[in-house]
């Protein structure tokens, strides 16, 4: 038996796909910065992680 | 000039012992760096920083024809301190790593035992998998380029890369590669969402032939001296064969290619060479390339492409010349003039620069190096490329001035009325 999706379900899936793409596009870089901040001991200041112009580690 | 992403990847792979020369995609890397080097286009400024041993950031500003755009990149690696500072700081890095040049292949050695990666604390295993995250946001446009590398074992890793941009079909594309690299054998399974492409690549390295090089006649006549007593590295050579096959499920198109490589590595007096042959039977394209590091400062590459269906052919020649204060040239001088060592027994004053001890630069009490002329440019390379299918000369100069890396390139047409086709300047600083 073929599996059919209703139009409403298709729209929901497409909307979810669009939202997840936007979330990925704008959330991936902050995730990397957060991981770099939270997984490093001692924790560096955020400005040093954010800016390539900030001084490197001493 | 390599991008900061390539430096980070190089540092990550060096720290994890992953030999990228075993990838089929890098089969022709030695000749490619000499023949297909990219020229900077417009003015590019790149500033990068390594605030911790596991995080890095990089910003790029580009001006091309009055249009200014930029990008900002962030990197995170695990475990901590895996990114090697000495491979990433533009002030102190060895430029043969930083600038594209003859690519010295690494020996296909077996991967390390996974036991060495284990860390135990209080009876519990606490080590984490080696991984690298990368994200680059292009501005304006908000295009995201991302990549994840995760090594499960020293021989297995997955690489997932994605592009997210609302202007391209389906809003983006994703590619996943499952790689197995045991040193002798390297395989990759590839999936790309673009055309739903499935592919497989493999490369097999045959056993390494190793022998000590013959000494120059002047040195060989000295009793008691041999290559091993001079601590020469053995000259090694090996043969590799590989291929790839892929199929695009959406466009119902398939492809296949095979490649062969014969490489010799450097010893102190040896000449590293790489010879490759690639064939794509579907497209009828074949290519033979030869790259040689003729001396410590010069490299040469040539490639002949031929299409069996259209009978089109192309010969490409590339040459690079290094000018640096690296002591490798002095080592060359030492080898060539080594018979003068015997003079030391007769007259100590005549033994000038031939002894290994004097290879070290003389340093005064103030610490100033007196053996080198004072110059702002400490390392630089000239590269030139010509090809029979395009009447132009591609010229590139790359060098380090203070802590900045410069790359200036031009594509000069040989037709009088066309002049310069491309000109660009790239400036890179990595702290």
Coordinates of C-alpha atoms in Angstrom, one line a residue:
Chain A
X1 CA 0.0 0.0 0.0
X2 CA 1.4 3.3 -1.0
X3 CA 2.1 5.9 1.7
X4 CA 0.4 9.2 1.1
X5 CA 1.0 12.4 2.9
X6 CA -1.7 15.0 3.2
X7 CA -1.1 18.4 1.8
X8 CA -1.1 19.8 5.3
X9 CA 1.6 17.4 6.4
X10 CA 3.7 18.3 3.3
X11 CA 3.4 21.9 4.1
X12 CA 4.5 21.3 7.7
X13 CA 7.5 19.3 6.6
X14 CA 8.5 22.0 4.1
X15 CA 8.1 24.7 6.8
X16 CA 10.1 22.7 9.2
X17 CA 12.8 22.2 6.6
X18 CA 12.9 25.9 5.9
X19 CA 13.1 26.8 9.6
X20 CA 15.8 24.3 10.3
X21 CA 17.9 25.6 7.4
X22 CA 17.7 29.2 8.7
X23 CA 18.5 27.9 12.2
X24 CA 21.5 26.0 10.8
X25 CA 22.7 29.0 8.8
X26 CA 22.6 31.4 11.6
X27 CA 23.2 29.0 14.6
X28 CA 26.1 27.0 13.4
X29 CA 28.8 29.7 13.9
X30 CA 27.5 30.7 17.4
X31 CA 27.6 26.9 18.3
X32 CA 31.3 26.7 17.3
X33 CA 32.1 29.8 19.4
X34 CA 30.1 28.4 22.3
X35 CA 31.9 25.1 22.1
X36 CA 35.3 26.9 21.9
X37 CA 34.4 28.9 25.0
X38 CA 32.7 26.2 27.1
X39 CA 35.1 23.3 26.4
X40 CA 38.3 25.1 27.0
X41 CA 39.9 25.4 30.4
X42 CA 40.7 28.0 31.6
X43 CA 37.8 29.7 29.7
X44 CA 39.0 32.4 27.4
X45 CA 37.3 35.8 27.2
X46 CA 34.6 35.9 24.6
X47 CA 36.2 38.9 22.8
X48 CA 39.3 36.8 22.1
X49 CA 37.2 34.0 20.6
X50 CA 35.0 36.4 18.6
X51 CA 37.5 38.7 17.0
X52 CA 40.4 37.6 14.7
X53 CA 42.0 40.9 15.6
X54 CA 42.2 40.0 19.3
X55 CA 45.6 39.1 20.7
X56 CA 46.5 35.5 20.6
X57 CA 47.1 33.4 23.7
X58 CA 50.1 34.4 25.8
Chain B
X1 CA 48.7 31.1 -1.0
X2 CA 46.8 28.5 1.0
X3 CA 43.7 29.6 2.9
X4 CA 43.6 29.6 6.7
X5 CA 41.2 26.7 6.5
X6 CA 43.9 24.7 4.7
X7 CA 46.4 25.6 7.4
X8 CA 44.0 24.5 10.1
X9 CA 43.3 21.3 8.3
X10 CA 47.0 20.7 7.8
X11 CA 47.6 21.3 11.5
X12 CA 44.8 19.0 12.5
X13 CA 45.9 16.2 10.2
X14 CA 49.5 16.6 11.4
X15 CA 48.5 16.4 15.0
X16 CA 46.3 13.3 14.4
X17 CA 48.8 11.6 12.1
X18 CA 46.4 11.4 9.2
X19 CA 48.2 11.2 5.9
X20 CA 46.2 13.1 3.3
X21 CA 48.6 12.1 0.6
X22 CA 46.9 8.7 0.6
X23 CA 43.6 10.3 -0.6
X24 CA 42.9 9.6 -4.3
X25 CA 42.0 13.2 -4.7
X26 CA 45.5 14.2 -3.8
X27 CA 47.2 11.9 -6.2
X28 CA 48.5 14.7 -8.4
X29 CA 49.1 17.2 -5.5
X30 CA 52.8 17.7 -6.3
X31 CA 52.3 18.8 -9.9
X32 CA 49.0 20.6 -9.2
X33 CA 50.7 23.0 -6.7
X34 CA 53.2 23.9 -9.4
X35 CA 50.9 24.0 -12.4
X36 CA 47.4 25.0 -11.2
X37 CA 48.3 27.5 -8.5
X38 CA 45.6 30.2 -8.0
X39 CA 46.3 33.8 -8.4
X40 CA 44.8 36.3 -6.0
X41 CA 42.1 38.3 -7.6
X42 CA 41.6 41.9 -6.5
X43 CA 42.8 42.9 -3.1
X44 CA 42.4 40.4 -0.3
X45 CA 43.2 41.0 3.4
X46 CA 43.0 38.0 5.8
X47 CA 43.6 38.3 9.5
X48 CA 43.5 35.2 11.7
X49 CA 44.0 34.4 15.3
X50 CA 44.5 31.4 17.5
X51 CA 43.2 32.4 20.9
X52 CA 43.4 29.0 22.4
X53 CA 44.8 25.6 21.3
X54 CA 41.4 24.5 20.2
X55 CA 39.7 27.6 18.8
X56 CA 40.6 29.8 15.9
X57 CA 39.0 32.6 14.0
X58 CA 39.7 34.3 10.7
X59 CA 38.3 37.3 8.9
X60 CA 38.6 38.1 5.2
X61 CA 38.0 41.3 3.4
X62 CA 38.0 41.3 -0.4
X63 CA 37.8 44.1 -2.9
X64 CA 37.3 43.1 -6.5
X65 CA 36.4 45.7 -9.0
X66 CA 35.1 48.1 -6.4
X67 CA 32.8 45.5 -4.8
X68 CA 33.7 44.8 -1.2
X69 CA 32.7 41.7 0.5
X70 CA 34.0 39.6 3.4
X71 CA 33.7 36.5 5.4
X72 CA 34.3 35.4 8.9
X73 CA 35.3 31.9 9.9
X74 CA 35.5 30.1 13.2
X75 CA 37.1 26.8 14.1
X76 CA 36.8 24.5 17.1
X77 CA 38.8 21.3 17.6
X78 CA 38.7 18.6 20.2
X79 CA 40.6 17.6 22.3
X80 CA 42.2 20.7 23.6
X81 CA 45.5 22.1 22.3
X82 CA 45.4 20.0 19.1
X83 CA 45.9 23.0 16.8
X84 CA 49.6 23.6 16.5
X85 CA 50.7 27.2 17.1
X86 CA 54.0 26.7 15.3
X87 CA 52.1 25.7 12.1
X88 CA 49.7 28.6 12.2
X89 CA 51.5 31.8 13.1
X90 CA 52.6 33.6 10.0
X91 CA 55.5 35.2 11.9
X92 CA 57.3 31.9 12.6
X93 CA 55.8 29.3 10.4
X94 CA 57.9 27.4 7.9
X95 CA 56.8 28.9 4.6
X96 CA 57.2 25.7 2.7
X97 CA 54.1 24.7 4.7
X98 CA 52.3 28.0 4.3
X99 CA 52.9 28.7 0.6
X100 CA 52.0 26.3 -2.2
X101 CA 55.0 24.7 -3.6
X102 CA 56.3 21.3 -4.6
X103 CA 54.4 19.0 -2.3
X104 CA 56.7 16.6 -0.5
X105 CA 54.8 13.4 -0.1
X106 CA 54.7 11.7 3.2
X107 CA 55.6 8.0 3.4
X108 CA 52.6 5.7 3.6
X109 CA 53.3 4.5 7.1
X110 CA 50.8 2.5 9.2
X111 CA 48.5 4.4 11.5
X112 CA 49.2 4.6 15.2
X113 CA 47.8 2.0 17.5
X114 CA 44.4 3.2 18.9
X115 CA 45.7 2.3 22.4
X116 CA 47.9 5.4 22.4
X117 CA 44.8 7.6 22.2
X118 CA 43.2 6.1 25.3
X119 CA 43.1 8.2 28.5
X120 CA 42.0 6.8 31.8
X121 CA 41.2 8.5 35.0
X122 CA 39.8 6.8 38.1
X123 CA 39.1 3.6 36.2
X124 CA 37.1 5.5 33.5
X125 CA 38.0 6.2 30.0
X126 CA 38.0 10.0 29.5
X127 CA 39.5 10.6 26.1
X128 CA 37.4 12.2 23.5
X129 CA 37.3 11.6 19.7
X130 CA 39.4 13.9 17.6
X131 CA 37.1 16.3 15.8
X132 CA 37.2 19.6 14.0
X133 CA 34.3 22.0 13.4
X134 CA 34.4 24.8 10.9
X135 CA 31.9 27.4 10.0
X136 CA 32.4 30.3 7.6
X137 CA 29.8 33.0 7.1
X138 CA 30.0 35.1 3.9
X139 CA 28.9 38.7 4.2
X140 CA 26.7 40.1 2.7
X141 CA 24.5 37.2 1.5
X142 CA 24.7 35.1 4.7
X143 CA 26.0 32.1 2.9
X144 CA 27.2 29.5 5.3
X145 CA 30.0 27.0 4.6
X146 CA 30.5 24.4 7.2
X147 CA 32.5 21.3 7.9
X148 CA 32.7 18.6 10.5
X149 CA 35.6 16.1 10.8
X150 CA 35.4 13.3 13.3
X151 CA 37.9 10.6 13.7
X152 CA 36.6 7.5 15.3
X153 CA 39.9 5.7 15.3
X154 CA 43.3 6.6 13.9
X155 CA 42.3 4.9 10.6
X156 CA 38.6 6.0 10.2
X157 CA 37.0 9.3 10.0
X158 CA 33.9 11.0 8.6
X159 CA 34.0 14.4 6.9
X160 CA 30.7 16.2 6.4
X161 CA 30.6 19.5 4.6
X162 CA 27.6 21.6 3.8
X163 CA 26.7 24.9 2.1
X164 CA 23.6 26.7 3.1
X165 CA 22.5 29.5 0.7
X166 CA 18.9 30.3 -0.2
X167 CA 20.0 31.3 -3.7
X168 CA 21.1 27.7 -4.6
X169 CA 18.8 24.8 -5.4
X170 CA 17.0 23.3 -2.3
X171 CA 18.7 26.0 -0.2
X172 CA 21.9 24.2 0.1
X173 CA 24.0 21.1 -0.5
X174 CA 25.6 18.5 1.7
X175 CA 28.5 16.1 1.1
X176 CA 29.6 13.3 3.4
X177 CA 32.8 11.2 3.1
X178 CA 33.5 8.1 5.1
X179 CA 37.3 7.6 5.0
X180 CA 39.4 4.7 5.9
X181 CA 43.2 5.3 5.9
X182 CA 45.4 2.5 7.1
X183 CA 48.6 3.8 5.4
X184 CA 48.8 1.0 2.8
X185 CA 45.2 1.3 1.7
X186 CA 42.9 4.4 1.7
X187 CA 39.3 4.3 0.7
X188 CA 36.5 6.9 0.7
X189 CA 32.8 6.4 0.3
X190 CA 31.1 9.6 -0.8
X191 CA 27.6 10.9 -0.9
X192 CA 26.6 14.3 -2.2
X193 CA 23.1 15.7 -2.1
X194 CA 23.8 17.5 -5.4
X195 CA 22.4 15.1 -8.0
X196 CA 22.3 12.5 -5.3
X197 CA 25.7 11.4 -6.2
X198 CA 27.3 8.3 -4.7
X199 CA 30.9 7.5 -5.2
X200 CA 33.8 5.4 -4.1
X201 CA 37.5 6.2 -4.2
X202 CA 40.4 4.0 -3.3
X203 CA 44.2 4.2 -3.4
X204 CA 46.7 1.4 -2.7
X205 CA 50.3 2.0 -1.9
X206 CA 52.7 -0.8 -2.8
X207 CA 55.6 -1.5 -0.6
X208 CA 58.2 1.2 -0.1
X209 CA 61.6 0.6 -1.6
X210 CA 64.3 2.0 0.5
X211 CA 68.0 2.4 -0.2
X212 CA 70.9 4.7 0.9
X213 CA 71.9 7.2 -1.8
X214 CA 75.2 7.0 -3.5
X215 CA 77.7 9.6 -2.2
X216 CA 79.3 12.2 -4.5
X217 CA 82.6 11.0 -5.8
X218 CA 84.6 13.5 -3.8
X219 CA 83.1 12.2 -0.5
X220 CA 83.0 8.5 -1.5
X221 CA 86.8 8.4 -1.9
X222 CA 87.3 9.4 1.8
X223 CA 88.1 6.2 3.7
X224 CA 85.7 5.4 6.5
X225 CA 82.9 7.6 5.2
X226 CA 79.7 6.1 4.1
X227 CA 76.1 7.3 3.6
X228 CA 75.1 5.8 6.9
X229 CA 78.0 7.3 8.8
X230 CA 77.0 10.7 7.5
X231 CA 73.5 10.0 8.9
X232 CA 71.9 10.3 5.4
X233 CA 68.3 9.3 5.3
X234 CA 67.6 6.4 2.9
X235 CA 66.1 7.4 -0.4
X236 CA 62.6 5.9 -0.6
X237 CA 60.3 5.3 -3.4
X238 CA 56.9 3.7 -3.8
X239 CA 54.2 3.1 -6.3
X240 CA 50.5 3.8 -5.8
X241 CA 47.5 2.9 -7.8
X242 CA 43.9 4.1 -7.3
X243 CA 40.6 4.8 -8.9
X244 CA 37.2 6.3 -8.4
X245 CA 33.7 5.4 -9.5
X246 CA 30.6 7.6 -9.0
X247 CA 27.0 7.6 -10.0
X248 CA 24.5 10.5 -10.0
X249 CA 21.1 9.0 -9.2
X250 CA 19.2 12.1 -10.3
X251 CA 20.9 12.8 -13.6
X252 CA 21.6 9.1 -14.2
X253 CA 25.2 9.8 -15.1
X254 CA 28.2 7.7 -14.1
X255 CA 31.9 8.3 -14.2
X256 CA 35.1 6.4 -13.5
X257 CA 38.8 7.3 -13.4
X258 CA 42.0 5.6 -12.6
X259 CA 45.4 6.9 -11.5
X260 CA 48.9 5.8 -11.0
X261 CA 51.7 7.5 -9.0
X262 CA 55.4 6.8 -8.6
X263 CA 57.1 8.9 -6.0
X264 CA 60.5 9.2 -4.5
X265 CA 61.2 11.1 -1.3
X266 CA 64.0 13.3 -0.4
X267 CA 67.2 12.3 1.2
X268 CA 69.9 14.8 1.8
X269 CA 71.4 14.3 -1.6
X270 CA 68.4 12.7 -3.3
X271 CA 65.9 14.3 -5.7
X272 CA 62.3 14.0 -4.8
X273 CA 60.2 13.3 -7.8
X274 CA 56.5 12.5 -8.4
X275 CA 55.2 11.0 -11.7
X276 CA 51.5 10.5 -12.2
X277 CA 49.2 9.1 -14.8
X278 CA 45.4 9.6 -14.7
X279 CA 42.8 8.3 -17.1
X280 CA 39.1 9.0 -17.4
X281 CA 37.9 6.5 -20.0
X282 CA 34.3 8.0 -20.1
X283 CA 35.6 11.4 -21.1
X284 CA 38.6 10.0 -23.0
X285 CA 40.9 12.3 -21.0
X286 CA 44.4 11.2 -20.0
X287 CA 47.1 13.1 -18.3
X288 CA 50.7 12.5 -17.5
X289 CA 52.5 14.7 -15.0
X290 CA 56.0 14.9 -13.7
X291 CA 57.2 17.0 -10.8
X292 CA 60.7 17.2 -9.5
X293 CA 62.4 19.2 -6.8
X294 CA 65.6 19.8 -8.7
X295 CA 67.3 21.5 -5.8
X296 CA 66.4 22.8 -2.4
X297 CA 65.2 26.0 -4.0
X298 CA 63.9 25.0 -7.4
X299 CA 61.1 22.8 -8.5
X300 CA 59.8 22.0 -12.0
X301 CA 56.7 20.3 -13.2
X302 CA 55.3 19.4 -16.6
X303 CA 52.0 17.9 -17.6
X304 CA 50.6 16.6 -20.9
X305 CA 46.9 16.3 -21.3
X306 CA 45.3 14.5 -24.2
X307 CA 41.7 13.8 -25.1
X308 CA 41.3 10.7 -27.1
X309 CA 37.9 11.7 -28.5
X310 CA 38.6 15.3 -29.6
X311 CA 42.3 14.9 -30.1
X312 CA 42.8 18.1 -28.1
X313 CA 46.1 18.3 -26.2
X314 CA 47.8 20.6 -23.9
X315 CA 51.3 20.9 -22.4
X316 CA 51.7 22.8 -19.2
X317 CA 55.0 23.8 -17.7
X318 CA 55.6 25.2 -14.2
X319 CA 58.6 26.4 -12.3
X320 CA 59.2 27.7 -8.9
X321 CA 62.3 29.4 -7.4
X322 CA 62.7 29.8 -3.7
X323 CA 64.8 32.6 -2.2
X324 CA 65.3 32.1 1.5
X325 CA 67.7 32.2 4.3
X326 CA 66.9 28.6 5.1
X327 CA 70.0 26.6 5.9
X328 CA 69.1 24.0 3.3
X329 CA 71.2 25.8 0.7
X330 CA 74.1 25.8 3.1
X331 CA 73.7 22.1 3.6
X332 CA 74.0 21.7 -0.2
X333 CA 77.2 23.8 -0.2
X334 CA 78.5 21.6 2.6
X335 CA 77.9 18.4 0.6
X336 CA 79.4 19.8 -2.6
X337 CA 82.5 21.1 -0.9
X338 CA 82.8 18.3 1.6
X339 CA 86.3 17.1 0.4
X340 CA 87.7 20.3 1.9
X341 CA 87.1 18.6 5.3
X342 CA 90.4 16.8 4.8
X343 CA 92.1 20.2 4.8
X344 CA 91.3 20.6 8.4
X345 CA 94.1 18.2 9.4
X346 CA 96.6 20.3 7.5
X347 CA 95.5 23.9 8.1
X348 CA 92.7 24.7 10.5
X349 CA 92.4 28.2 9.1
X350 CA 91.4 26.8 5.7
X351 CA 88.5 24.9 7.0
X352 CA 86.0 27.7 6.6
X353 CA 82.4 26.9 6.4
X354 CA 82.5 23.2 5.7
X355 CA 82.2 21.9 9.2
X356 CA 78.7 21.1 10.5
X357 CA 79.4 23.3 13.5
X358 CA 79.8 26.4 11.3
X359 CA 76.6 25.7 9.6
X360 CA 75.0 27.4 12.5
X361 CA 74.8 31.2 12.0
X362 CA 77.4 33.1 14.0
X363 CA 75.7 35.0 16.7
X364 CA 77.3 38.0 18.4
X365 CA 77.1 38.9 22.1
X366 CA 74.1 41.0 21.3
X367 CA 72.4 38.1 19.5
X368 CA 72.6 39.6 16.0
X369 CA 73.0 37.3 13.1
X370 CA 76.1 38.4 11.3
X371 CA 76.1 35.8 8.5
X372 CA 72.9 36.9 6.8
X373 CA 72.4 40.2 5.0
X374 CA 69.8 42.3 6.7
X375 CA 66.6 42.1 4.6
X376 CA 63.0 42.7 5.3
X377 CA 62.0 39.9 3.1
X378 CA 63.2 36.7 4.7
X379 CA 61.6 34.0 2.5
X380 CA 60.0 34.3 -0.9
X381 CA 59.1 32.2 -3.9
X382 CA 58.6 33.0 -7.5
X383 CA 56.3 30.9 -9.6
X384 CA 55.7 30.8 -13.3
X385 CA 53.4 28.8 -15.5
X386 CA 52.9 28.6 -19.2
X387 CA 50.5 26.4 -21.2
X388 CA 50.2 25.7 -24.9
X389 CA 46.4 26.1 -24.9
X390 CA 46.4 29.7 -23.6
X391 CA 48.8 32.3 -24.8
X392 CA 49.5 33.8 -21.4
X393 CA 52.0 33.5 -18.6
X394 CA 50.9 33.1 -15.0
X395 CA 53.3 34.8 -12.6
X396 CA 53.2 34.7 -8.9
X397 CA 55.4 36.1 -6.1
X398 CA 54.8 35.1 -2.5
X399 CA 56.8 36.1 0.5
X400 CA 57.0 37.1 4.1
X401 CA 57.7 40.7 5.1
X402 CA 58.0 41.0 8.9
X403 CA 55.0 38.9 10.1
X404 CA 52.9 39.5 7.0
X405 CA 52.6 37.1 4.1
X406 CA 52.2 38.7 0.7
X407 CA 51.0 37.1 -2.5
X408 CA 51.1 39.1 -5.7
X409 CA 50.1 37.5 -9.0
X410 CA 49.3 38.3 -12.6
X411 CA 48.1 36.5 -15.6
X412 CA 49.9 38.3 -18.5
X413 CA 48.6 37.7 -22.0
X414 CA 51.2 37.3 -24.8
X415 CA 49.0 39.2 -27.2
X416 CA 50.0 42.8 -27.3
X417 CA 46.4 44.2 -27.3
X418 CA 45.2 42.2 -24.3
X419 CA 47.9 43.0 -21.7
X420 CA 47.2 41.8 -18.1
X421 CA 44.2 39.6 -17.7
X422 CA 44.3 39.2 -13.9
X423 CA 46.1 41.0 -11.2
X424 CA 45.7 40.6 -7.5
X425 CA 47.3 41.1 -4.1
X426 CA 46.7 39.1 -1.0
X427 CA 47.9 40.0 2.4
X428 CA 47.7 37.5 5.3
X429 CA 48.4 37.8 8.9
X430 CA 48.0 35.0 11.4
X431 CA 48.7 35.5 15.1

